[in-house]
Amino acid sequence: MLVEIEKTAMSSEHTYVINGATGDWEIVMGLEVHAQVKSNAKLFSGAATAFGAEPNTQVSLVDAAMPGMLPVINEACVAQAVRTGLGLNAQINNFSRFDRKNYFYPDLPQGYQISQFAHPIVGEGEIECERDDGSLFTVGIERLHLEQDAGKSIHDLDPNATYVDLNRSGVALMEIVSRPHLRTPADAAAYVRTLRTILRYLDTCGGDMEKGQMRADVNVSVCRPGQYEKFILTGSFEHLGTRCEIKNVNSLRFIMQAIEYEARRQVDILEEGGTIDQETRLFDANAGVTRSMRSKEEAHDYRYFPDPDLLPLVLEQSFIDDLKANLPELPADKRKRFVEELGLSEYDASVLAADKDRADYFEKVLEGRDPKLAANWVNNELFGRLNKEGLGITESPISPEQLGGIVSLISDKTISGKIAKDVFEIVWAEGGDPAKIVDDRGMKQVTDTGAIEKVIDDLIAANPEQAEKVKDKPKTMGWFVGQVMKAMGGKANPQAVNEILAKKLLG
Ligand code: ADP
Ligand code: MG
């Protein structure tokens, strides 16, 4: 499987080239994404994890690292990590282990973070990512491990003191490490976006980067053309440049900006004959630059060792199999099904599948109805209108049942597409059942050919010159179509109007 991934990774023609004074350079990137596990309680304690709570109100004795407290693994968090691993098409390890990663920081009361080093819960996998233009690329996943989050130091509340909020201390994180398969800043962002969509579908992480539910450490190196291909073929990192790691980038836009700046910085150093120091850097979003934070620490600096308070994590195969059997349909599969089974265009399918709430909404509108018509009403009319009002799909004043009702009325020819837009506006503003609105307000389409014929005969009689003109210039028949529609309040069946007019005017 690995060879397959490597081939797709290599065949990508999407490569970011920097034209330096001494020749071209390319970028190579691998990301470590920290995703907060969606769970009511922390990884090793029962304390709550709600966002925005008063500082230090969600801290158990374990999270505060009181002496003698013992961590107890939270099965719900383990299940979430396994579900995520399955969603990343990854190897689930029946045996994993928690290690202590030792370092000092004021918001880390234990003096170490409980993480997984040598034996992560999830091993190698791969995901198919989608670019803005709809093209696809594959990124290899190196591993996913579980670890605890630290607390938060607050420096701006008091000029003379730093406060510590431990609410986040002990919250479960999944660190998802990609292979260095990313070649452009846009692809790095597309990877994070795809990952976020998958996690949201799985409901294992909220994915809100502004709330810190997802953040990325971006590893960037540059090399000469051809070097990356050698790396892919041999697996040997010696073909790649030295990487710098940009810590905690918290938006897709910042990820792209940070990479562009960092790659350029490295190229400038190399072109002047310098070397890249492997270091940890921070992205300053205001200045648009990366700054050195510290030289890169090696694993041995942390003195990793198995946490003696915790037994190894041994998963029974039935536990994994149960979770696997209950996975929801994931975005890539949904997109394919929308195209193959519903006959939607690639574009419609990918817009609808790209967001779980949207996909859920669409599938409710769909129930037994014409897929293309349903997709068109959701993607164009509804999204267009929601965008205009700055509303999200979950805030739509029109429910999927109501929109489905409108779609049904068009399908069974009760109303035309044009009248449907009026019904849409009424339901948007006033609510109500579309079928009843159409009934009560006499909006039904007139398909009674006798009634249409009568209107047409009157119009021809009143406009003999126009009628003559149509014989020479058939296109001018449009004028009559418009007049009939106007006379019948837009309710005439357009197909019937055209047929009768053609018969009477063109013979
Ligand atoms: P660490 O914790 O020391 O940062 P990890 O193994 O957790 O190490 O993560 C390393 C990350 O850096 C991975 O995402 C990997 O793909 C990426 N990476 C490794 N070497 C390079 C390189 N030369 N250029 C760019 N990214 C790299
Ligand atoms: Mg790292």
Tab-separated table of N, CA, C and O in Angstrom, residues 287-378:
chain	number	residue	atom	x	y	z
A	287	ALA	N	2.908	40.574	11.588
A	287	ALA	CA	4.040	40.982	10.768
A	287	ALA	C	4.187	40.090	9.531
A	287	ALA	O	4.915	40.426	8.603
A	288	GLY	N	3.499	38.944	9.523
A	288	GLY	CA	3.593	38.022	8.389
A	288	GLY	C	4.941	37.326	8.292
A	288	GLY	O	5.361	36.934	7.210
A	289	VAL	N	5.626	37.170	9.419
A	289	VAL	CA	6.953	36.531	9.388
A	289	VAL	C	7.018	35.386	10.405
A	289	VAL	O	6.194	35.307	11.309
A	290	THR	N	8.000	34.492	10.225
A	290	THR	CA	8.242	33.470	11.242
A	290	THR	C	9.469	33.903	12.038
A	290	THR	O	10.394	34.502	11.496
A	291	ARG	N	9.445	33.600	13.346
A	291	ARG	CA	10.566	33.974	14.210
A	291	ARG	C	11.061	32.756	14.964
A	291	ARG	O	10.262	31.911	15.371
A	292	SER	N	12.363	32.730	15.183
A	292	SER	CA	12.932	31.598	15.902
A	292	SER	C	12.435	31.597	17.342
A	292	SER	O	12.373	32.627	18.004
A	293	MET	N	12.071	30.420	17.847
A	293	MET	CA	11.554	30.295	19.202
A	293	MET	C	12.586	29.560	20.042
A	293	MET	O	12.941	29.952	21.129
A	294	ARG	N	13.085	28.468	19.503
A	294	ARG	CA	14.131	27.709	20.196
A	294	ARG	C	14.730	26.754	19.181
A	294	ARG	O	14.111	26.423	18.169
A	295	SER	N	15.954	26.274	19.488
A	295	SER	CA	16.521	25.280	18.593
A	295	SER	C	15.750	23.993	18.827
A	295	SER	O	15.206	23.773	19.900
A	296	LYS	N	15.688	23.177	17.795
A	296	LYS	CA	14.863	21.968	17.840
A	296	LYS	C	15.356	21.037	18.941
A	296	LYS	O	16.526	20.715	19.034
A	297	GLU	N	14.391	20.597	19.767
A	297	GLU	CA	14.764	19.631	20.794
A	297	GLU	C	14.658	18.230	20.208
A	297	GLU	O	13.837	17.966	19.343
A	298	GLU	N	15.501	17.342	20.650
A	298	GLU	CA	15.454	15.956	20.187
A	298	GLU	C	14.624	15.162	21.184
A	298	GLU	O	14.428	15.595	22.324
A	299	ALA	N	14.179	13.983	20.718
A	299	ALA	CA	13.360	13.137	21.593
A	299	ALA	C	14.067	12.896	22.929
A	299	ALA	O	13.442	12.931	23.989
A	300	HIS	N	15.396	12.678	22.898
A	300	HIS	CA	16.074	12.335	24.154
A	300	HIS	C	16.090	13.505	25.139
A	300	HIS	O	16.255	13.316	26.327
A	301	ASP	N	15.891	14.734	24.630
A	301	ASP	CA	15.827	15.883	25.543
A	301	ASP	C	14.639	15.767	26.493
A	301	ASP	O	14.641	16.342	27.571
A	302	TYR	N	13.618	15.061	26.044
A	302	TYR	CA	12.403	14.945	26.851
A	302	TYR	C	12.437	13.776	27.845
A	302	TYR	O	11.534	13.619	28.647
A	303	ARG	N	13.462	12.955	27.738
A	303	ARG	CA	13.564	11.800	28.635
A	303	ARG	C	12.251	11.015	28.675
A	303	ARG	O	11.669	10.796	29.723
A	304	TYR	N	11.773	10.664	27.488
A	304	TYR	CA	10.534	9.862	27.433
A	304	TYR	C	10.721	8.571	28.226
A	304	TYR	O	11.765	7.920	28.123
A	305	PHE	N	9.723	8.189	28.986
A	305	PHE	CA	9.718	6.823	29.546
A	305	PHE	C	8.267	6.420	29.816
A	305	PHE	O	7.413	7.291	29.997
A	306	PRO	N	7.976	5.126	29.832
A	306	PRO	CA	6.596	4.660	30.016
A	306	PRO	C	6.037	5.182	31.335
A	306	PRO	O	6.711	5.110	32.357
A	307	ASP	N	4.821	5.725	31.296
A	307	ASP	CA	4.235	6.261	32.520
A	307	ASP	C	3.916	5.118	33.479
A	307	ASP	O	3.109	4.241	33.145
A	308	PRO	N	4.565	5.105	34.644
A	308	PRO	CA	4.358	3.969	35.557
A	308	PRO	C	2.956	3.952	36.182
A	308	PRO	O	2.565	2.937	36.770
A	309	ASP	N	2.209	5.052	36.055
A	309	ASP	CA	0.859	5.079	36.615
A	309	ASP	C	-0.177	4.447	35.689
A	309	ASP	O	-1.331	4.272	36.082
A	310	LEU	N	0.229	4.167	34.460
A	310	LEU	CA	-0.753	3.665	33.485
A	310	LEU	C	-0.301	2.342	32.884
A	310	LEU	O	0.857	2.190	32.494
A	311	LEU	N	-1.252	1.423	32.776
A	311	LEU	CA	-0.949	0.155	32.112
A	311	LEU	C	-0.946	0.376	30.608
A	311	LEU	O	-1.557	1.323	30.123
A	312	PRO	N	-0.262	-0.480	29.860
A	312	PRO	CA	-0.368	-0.371	28.402
A	312	PRO	C	-1.831	-0.480	27.985
A	312	PRO	O	-2.635	-1.098	28.691
A	313	LEU	N	-2.146	0.128	26.866
A	313	LEU	CA	-3.523	0.122	26.369
A	313	LEU	C	-3.658	-1.050	25.401
A	313	LEU	O	-3.070	-1.040	24.329
A	314	VAL	N	-4.427	-2.048	25.786
A	314	VAL	CA	-4.605	-3.209	24.915
A	314	VAL	C	-6.051	-3.236	24.443
A	314	VAL	O	-6.973	-3.311	25.254
A	315	LEU	N	-6.242	-3.125	23.135
A	315	LEU	CA	-7.600	-3.077	22.584
A	315	LEU	C	-8.002	-4.447	22.072
A	315	LEU	O	-7.245	-5.086	21.340
A	316	GLU	N	-9.178	-4.880	22.465
A	316	GLU	CA	-9.676	-6.137	21.904
A	316	GLU	C	-10.155	-5.865	20.487
A	316	GLU	O	-10.719	-4.808	20.201
A	317	GLN	N	-9.952	-6.853	19.624
A	317	GLN	CA	-10.330	-6.659	18.228
A	317	GLN	C	-11.826	-6.359	18.094
A	317	GLN	O	-12.235	-5.555	17.251
A	318	SER	N	-12.637	-6.949	18.975
A	318	SER	CA	-14.091	-6.736	18.872
A	318	SER	C	-14.449	-5.269	19.138
A	318	SER	O	-15.391	-4.731	18.556
A	319	PHE	N	-13.677	-4.606	20.012
A	319	PHE	CA	-13.896	-3.184	20.310
A	319	PHE	C	-13.676	-2.364	19.037
A	319	PHE	O	-14.481	-1.498	18.670
A	320	ILE	N	-12.593	-2.686	18.323
A	320	ILE	CA	-12.274	-1.975	17.081
A	320	ILE	C	-13.315	-2.299	16.012
A	320	ILE	O	-13.829	-1.408	15.317
A	321	ASP	N	-13.656	-3.573	15.900
A	321	ASP	CA	-14.613	-3.993	14.866
A	321	ASP	C	-15.973	-3.325	15.062
A	321	ASP	O	-16.623	-2.923	14.096
A	322	ASP	N	-16.413	-3.212	16.321
A	322	ASP	CA	-17.701	-2.554	16.599
A	322	ASP	C	-17.672	-1.099	16.136
A	322	ASP	O	-18.617	-0.611	15.527
A	323	LEU	N	-16.578	-0.422	16.469
A	323	LEU	CA	-16.476	0.990	16.071
A	323	LEU	C	-16.470	1.094	14.547
A	323	LEU	O	-17.098	1.983	13.969
A	324	LYS	N	-15.776	0.167	13.908
A	324	LYS	CA	-15.680	0.182	12.446
A	324	LYS	C	-17.059	-0.030	11.821
A	324	LYS	O	-17.427	0.651	10.853
A	325	ALA	N	-17.818	-0.964	12.392
A	325	ALA	CA	-19.136	-1.280	11.833
A	325	ALA	C	-20.083	-0.086	11.946
A	325	ALA	O	-21.044	0.025	11.195
A	326	ASN	N	-19.808	0.805	12.889
A	326	ASN	CA	-20.721	1.929	13.114
A	326	ASN	C	-20.200	3.276	12.619
A	326	ASN	O	-20.712	4.322	13.010
A	327	LEU	N	-19.172	3.242	11.765
A	327	LEU	CA	-18.657	4.509	11.226
A	327	LEU	C	-19.686	5.119	10.273
A	327	LEU	O	-20.347	4.400	9.538
A	328	PRO	N	-19.810	6.434	10.268
A	328	PRO	CA	-20.710	7.050	9.289
A	328	PRO	C	-20.059	7.033	7.896
A	328	PRO	O	-18.867	6.772	7.781
A	329	GLU	N	-20.847	7.311	6.889
A	329	GLU	CA	-20.287	7.449	5.541
A	329	GLU	C	-19.394	8.695	5.546
A	329	GLU	O	-19.809	9.746	6.026
A	330	LEU	N	-18.184	8.579	5.000
A	330	LEU	CA	-17.241	9.705	5.040
A	330	LEU	C	-17.324	10.552	3.768
A	330	LEU	O	-17.857	10.101	2.758
A	331	PRO	N	-16.810	11.791	3.830
A	331	PRO	CA	-17.038	12.722	2.714
A	331	PRO	C	-16.623	12.205	1.333
A	331	PRO	O	-17.356	12.410	0.363
A	332	ALA	N	-15.473	11.535	1.246
A	332	ALA	CA	-15.019	11.080	-0.073
A	332	ALA	C	-16.008	10.052	-0.648
A	332	ALA	O	-16.325	10.071	-1.839
A	333	ASP	N	-16.496	9.156	0.229
A	333	ASP	CA	-17.457	8.140	-0.233
A	333	ASP	C	-18.783	8.786	-0.610
A	333	ASP	O	-19.436	8.400	-1.573
A	334	LYS	N	-19.158	9.765	0.179
A	334	LYS	CA	-20.429	10.446	-0.082
A	334	LYS	C	-20.368	11.145	-1.445
A	334	LYS	O	-21.284	11.050	-2.250
A	335	ARG	N	-19.248	11.830	-1.678
A	335	ARG	CA	-19.085	12.547	-2.945
A	335	ARG	C	-19.204	11.565	-4.111
A	335	ARG	O	-19.911	11.816	-5.078
A	336	LYS	N	-18.510	10.430	-3.987
A	336	LYS	CA	-18.559	9.433	-5.069
A	336	LYS	C	-19.976	8.917	-5.267
A	336	LYS	O	-20.449	8.770	-6.386
A	337	ARG	N	-20.666	8.652	-4.158
A	337	ARG	CA	-22.027	8.115	-4.277
A	337	ARG	C	-22.963	9.140	-4.926
A	337	ARG	O	-23.806	8.795	-5.745
A	338	PHE	N	-22.794	10.414	-4.560
A	338	PHE	CA	-23.639	11.454	-5.154
A	338	PHE	C	-23.469	11.478	-6.676
A	338	PHE	O	-24.422	11.690	-7.413
A	339	VAL	N	-22.231	11.276	-7.135
A	339	VAL	CA	-21.988	11.293	-8.579
A	339	VAL	C	-22.495	10.000	-9.222
A	339	VAL	O	-23.254	10.025	-10.182
A	340	GLU	N	-22.072	8.861	-8.646
A	340	GLU	CA	-22.355	7.588	-9.300
A	340	GLU	C	-23.808	7.152	-9.171
A	340	GLU	O	-24.390	6.630	-10.111
A	341	GLU	N	-24.398	7.354	-8.003
A	341	GLU	CA	-25.762	6.849	-7.818
A	341	GLU	C	-26.838	7.894	-8.055
A	341	GLU	O	-27.932	7.583	-8.472
A	342	LEU	N	-26.518	9.163	-7.770
A	342	LEU	CA	-27.551	10.192	-7.937
A	342	LEU	C	-27.393	10.946	-9.258
A	342	LEU	O	-28.252	11.719	-9.640
A	343	GLY	N	-26.249	10.742	-9.910
A	343	GLY	CA	-26.032	11.414	-11.186
A	343	GLY	C	-25.749	12.906	-11.064
A	343	GLY	O	-25.932	13.659	-12.019
A	344	LEU	N	-25.295	13.346	-9.895
A	344	LEU	CA	-24.965	14.772	-9.749
A	344	LEU	C	-23.638	15.071	-10.444
A	344	LEU	O	-22.814	14.189	-10.637
A	345	SER	N	-23.416	16.343	-10.784
A	345	SER	CA	-22.130	16.729	-11.363
A	345	SER	C	-21.071	16.641	-10.269
A	345	SER	O	-21.390	16.715	-9.078
A	346	GLU	N	-19.801	16.502	-10.675
A	346	GLU	CA	-18.699	16.447	-9.710
A	346	GLU	C	-18.748	17.678	-8.813
A	346	GLU	O	-18.531	17.611	-7.605
A	347	TYR	N	-19.030	18.807	-9.448
A	347	TYR	CA	-19.028	20.063	-8.694
A	347	TYR	C	-20.113	20.058	-7.619
A	347	TYR	O	-19.841	20.314	-6.448
A	348	ASP	N	-21.363	19.761	-8.022
A	348	ASP	CA	-22.456	19.740	-7.054
A	348	ASP	C	-22.166	18.746	-5.932
A	348	ASP	O	-22.372	19.039	-4.754
A	349	ALA	N	-21.675	17.565	-6.321
A	349	ALA	CA	-21.418	16.523	-5.339
A	349	ALA	C	-20.373	16.991	-4.341
A	349	ALA	O	-20.511	16.787	-3.128
A	350	SER	N	-19.335	17.672	-4.827
A	350	SER	CA	-18.284	18.020	-3.885
A	350	SER	C	-18.688	19.204	-3.011
A	350	SER	O	-18.349	19.237	-1.831
A	351	VAL	N	-19.472	20.125	-3.532
A	351	VAL	CA	-19.968	21.222	-2.675
A	351	VAL	C	-20.861	20.651	-1.560
A	351	VAL	O	-20.746	21.027	-0.404
A	352	LEU	N	-21.725	19.711	-1.930
A	352	LEU	CA	-22.655	19.167	-0.947
A	352	LEU	C	-21.961	18.289	0.087
A	352	LEU	O	-22.307	18.307	1.265
A	353	ALA	N	-20.947	17.520	-0.345
A	353	ALA	CA	-20.298	16.600	0.585
A	353	ALA	C	-19.250	17.282	1.450
A	353	ALA	O	-18.836	16.744	2.471
A	354	ALA	N	-18.832	18.492	1.055
A	354	ALA	CA	-17.711	19.146	1.736
A	354	ALA	C	-18.027	19.540	3.177
A	354	ALA	O	-17.132	19.862	3.948
A	355	ASP	N	-19.286	19.524	3.534
A	355	ASP	CA	-19.642	19.948	4.881
A	355	ASP	C	-20.762	19.037	5.370
A	355	ASP	O	-21.739	18.809	4.659
A	356	LYS	N	-20.602	18.522	6.567
A	356	LYS	CA	-21.558	17.517	7.048
A	356	LYS	C	-22.969	18.090	7.178
A	356	LYS	O	-23.944	17.444	6.814
A	357	ASP	N	-23.075	19.317	7.686
A	357	ASP	CA	-24.406	19.902	7.866
A	357	ASP	C	-25.113	20.079	6.520
A	357	ASP	O	-26.317	19.865	6.394
A	358	ARG	N	-24.328	20.491	5.520
A	358	ARG	CA	-24.890	20.668	4.191
A	358	ARG	C	-25.370	19.339	3.626
A	358	ARG	O	-26.454	19.239	3.063
A	359	ALA	N	-24.498	18.325	3.771
A	359	ALA	CA	-24.837	17.005	3.235
A	359	ALA	C	-26.101	16.482	3.921
A	359	ALA	O	-26.995	15.948	3.264
A	360	ASP	N	-26.184	16.663	5.240
A	360	ASP	CA	-27.370	16.198	5.978
A	360	ASP	C	-28.614	16.910	5.471
A	360	ASP	O	-29.661	16.303	5.287
A	361	TYR	N	-28.481	18.215	5.270
A	361	TYR	CA	-29.619	19.008	4.803
A	361	TYR	C	-30.076	18.482	3.436
A	361	TYR	O	-31.251	18.188	3.220
A	362	PHE	N	-29.103	18.340	2.539
A	362	PHE	CA	-29.432	17.887	1.184
A	362	PHE	C	-30.119	16.526	1.210
A	362	PHE	O	-31.112	16.302	0.522
A	363	GLU	N	-29.599	15.627	2.031
A	363	GLU	CA	-30.182	14.278	2.021
A	363	GLU	C	-31.611	14.282	2.545
A	363	GLU	O	-32.410	13.426	2.182
A	364	LYS	N	-31.940	15.248	3.391
A	364	LYS	CA	-33.338	15.345	3.850
A	364	LYS	C	-34.213	15.933	2.753
A	364	LYS	O	-35.361	15.536	2.584
A	365	VAL	N	-33.675	16.904	1.995
A	365	VAL	CA	-34.447	17.469	0.879
A	365	VAL	C	-34.687	16.367	-0.156
A	365	VAL	O	-35.745	16.273	-0.760
A	366	LEU	N	-33.665	15.512	-0.307
A	366	LEU	CA	-33.689	14.504	-1.353
A	366	LEU	C	-34.810	13.488	-1.197
A	366	LEU	O	-35.519	13.198	-2.162
A	367	GLU	N	-34.968	12.981	0.013
A	367	GLU	CA	-35.858	11.842	0.268
A	367	GLU	C	-36.887	11.549	-0.825
A	367	GLU	O	-37.958	12.156	-0.875
A	368	GLY	N	-36.542	10.621	-1.705
A	368	GLY	CA	-37.465	10.164	-2.744
A	368	GLY	C	-37.685	11.157	-3.887
A	368	GLY	O	-38.552	10.951	-4.719
A	369	ARG	N	-36.928	12.253	-3.894
A	369	ARG	CA	-37.178	13.270	-4.918
A	369	ARG	C	-36.109	13.247	-6.008
A	369	ARG	O	-35.131	12.522	-5.912
A	370	ASP	N	-36.283	14.101	-7.014
A	370	ASP	CA	-35.353	14.176	-8.134
A	370	ASP	C	-34.009	14.759	-7.652
A	370	ASP	O	-33.949	15.916	-7.246
A	371	PRO	N	-32.925	13.963	-7.701
A	371	PRO	CA	-31.644	14.406	-7.125
A	371	PRO	C	-31.109	15.701	-7.737
A	371	PRO	O	-30.628	16.570	-7.016
A	372	LYS	N	-31.186	15.798	-9.078
A	372	LYS	CA	-30.588	16.986	-9.694
A	372	LYS	C	-31.365	18.236	-9.327
A	372	LYS	O	-30.781	19.294	-9.058
A	373	LEU	N	-32.693	18.113	-9.315
A	373	LEU	CA	-33.515	19.254	-8.962
A	373	LEU	C	-33.261	19.644	-7.495
A	373	LEU	O	-33.086	20.822	-7.166
A	374	ALA	N	-33.186	18.637	-6.644
A	374	ALA	CA	-32.939	18.893	-5.214
A	374	ALA	C	-31.573	19.563	-5.033
A	374	ALA	O	-31.438	20.556	-4.306
A	375	ALA	N	-30.544	19.039	-5.716
A	375	ALA	CA	-29.190	19.595	-5.585
A	375	ALA	C	-29.173	21.037	-6.075
A	375	ALA	O	-28.561	21.918	-5.461
A	376	ASN	N	-29.869	21.272	-7.170
A	376	ASN	CA	-29.918	22.606	-7.732
A	376	ASN	C	-30.572	23.591	-6.761
A	376	ASN	O	-30.064	24.696	-6.539
A	377	TRP	N	-31.653	23.178	-6.130
A	377	TRP	CA	-32.328	24.087	-5.197
A	377	TRP	C	-31.514	24.324	-3.927
A	377	TRP	O	-31.496	25.420	-3.390
A	378	VAL	N	-30.797	23.308	-3.484
A	378	VAL	CA	-29.974	23.494	-2.287
A	378	VAL	C	-28.744	24.340	-2.638
A	378	VAL	O	-28.451	25.343	-1.983
